[in-house]
């Protein structure tokens, strides 16, 4: 195994990890701030991928498709929060699991009605359809580098939003004392709507940009959902920083696992989770 | 014992932006001896419950502009519940709450706060996961009429101790510092009424004294205050009017001097 090969696996692992971060950051925020367990979060990833595919085949351009799809997913997120999730904040986790599991079925059924049950592929945008040669026979696709870059930028923006802006302070304050936030004249419901819509849009965006790298298939949300819950648990519930660390860990572990110990690749993520939880039951950056 | 009630306020147009209100504000500040008759808070016949337990039994309560009110009563008599019922944090089952002449009985807590009420809750309610600086600036807001008398600099000037702890997490502060932070944070919203629920509870006497002198400064600046505190002497010395609750009913509402001068009432209602 030479250096170029390791470099490629490293880049792949980071790229996969960053993509996982986009999906799991929303999951962990909604969990940490609103206390909602959202099993339907993976469906947003699927919706993003199908929107990208169908809009790209209509417009012939993935960038245009994404530009149209993002506002749609924000609106979807806001509507879902206002109509459904808002009813769950004061309820037991059991109701949350039931409703959001039901939502998965609804999303899958809608997907089947609107887009059918076929597997689709999305072409890599022409502009980014190139490779950087590493050795005579190994090269690395520009598109993967580009989406890693985009994910990093988004992660940075999310960090700045949450840590440095007043909105971010209100969001964090809402996670610790909801009544007090309201008593300061801040509309907590509006903040919840924004956070939820942001989570939906991030997950959907991950589905959109990943569409050219993997096929667009029915039930593609479930695998992502399970991995993202592992990320949230390893990172510490509610911690965006933890989601980043855990996403990169899992991205690298799964990628290297597939080439080094292919027979056990499917287990590695869960072994990792078990080890972390034995060592730190609250997760890497969890509180308490 | 009927409460001394002023005639209902003439409903003033609520534009907020009219510059006339700025001058009337200044008048209020000057006429400290007799507060303006305009009601900031006007609660009528409040009945509040926790589940099946009936806590407030038809409470009437008013705060006029610029006025200082002491709210007293022994443990568990319903003081905190009354405050929460007026702030939208507990929903009264009966009765109404008007804030600056507008019915806010069913309004969201943030909408009530935005009409010029700031709350320093029992147990303080700082955000432990935010730094001192963040606790303050997240709350910054202009007052109802656009006033920005209180800002970050002025709060730090009033509470110099906080200035030394800006980067600290809220949870790393001492009890007295936490209380200063909560009061400072409330002032960042430029309120017309500041509600202080047990602000000196659990503080060392010297720190409590510091808090009392800060409350005096705030009162002198023209902000109405509603003070709940176990130090009845200090409350009555400061308050224009006092209200006493016994088991969720108002048993006294009147001049503070009338209460503090009456040993028998003090003993019967407050056990001192
Ligand atoms: N969340 C709650 N659920 C059920 N009962 C409550 C709750 N909060 C308060 N109570 C009860 O309501 C009654 C009034 O409580 P409240 O906190 O309003 O009294 P208080 O006058 O503020 O007392 P204190 O001086 O101890 O702060 C008490 O009997 C208390 O036990
Ligand atoms: Mg109380």
Coordinates of C-alpha atoms in Angstrom, one line a residue, chain A residues 38 40 44 73-89 99 103 107 193 196 200:
Chain A
X38 CA -36.3 13.0 14.7
X40 CA -37.4 11.4 9.7
X44 CA -34.7 15.0 4.3
X73 CA -36.3 22.5 1.5
X74 CA -36.2 25.5 3.8
X75 CA -39.9 26.0 3.2
X76 CA -40.5 22.3 3.8
X77 CA -38.6 22.5 7.1
X78 CA -40.5 25.6 8.3
X79 CA -43.8 24.0 7.4
X80 CA -43.1 20.7 9.1
X81 CA -41.9 22.5 12.2
X82 CA -45.0 24.8 12.4
X83 CA -47.5 22.1 11.5
X84 CA -46.1 19.0 13.2
X85 CA -42.9 19.2 15.2
X86 CA -44.2 22.1 17.3
X87 CA -46.8 19.7 18.8
X88 CA -44.0 17.5 20.0
X89 CA -41.8 19.8 22.2
X99 CA -44.8 10.5 14.7
X103 CA -43.2 10.6 8.7
X107 CA -42.0 10.5 2.8
X193 CA -38.6 27.2 13.3
X196 CA -35.4 23.2 12.3
X200 CA -33.7 20.2 7.1

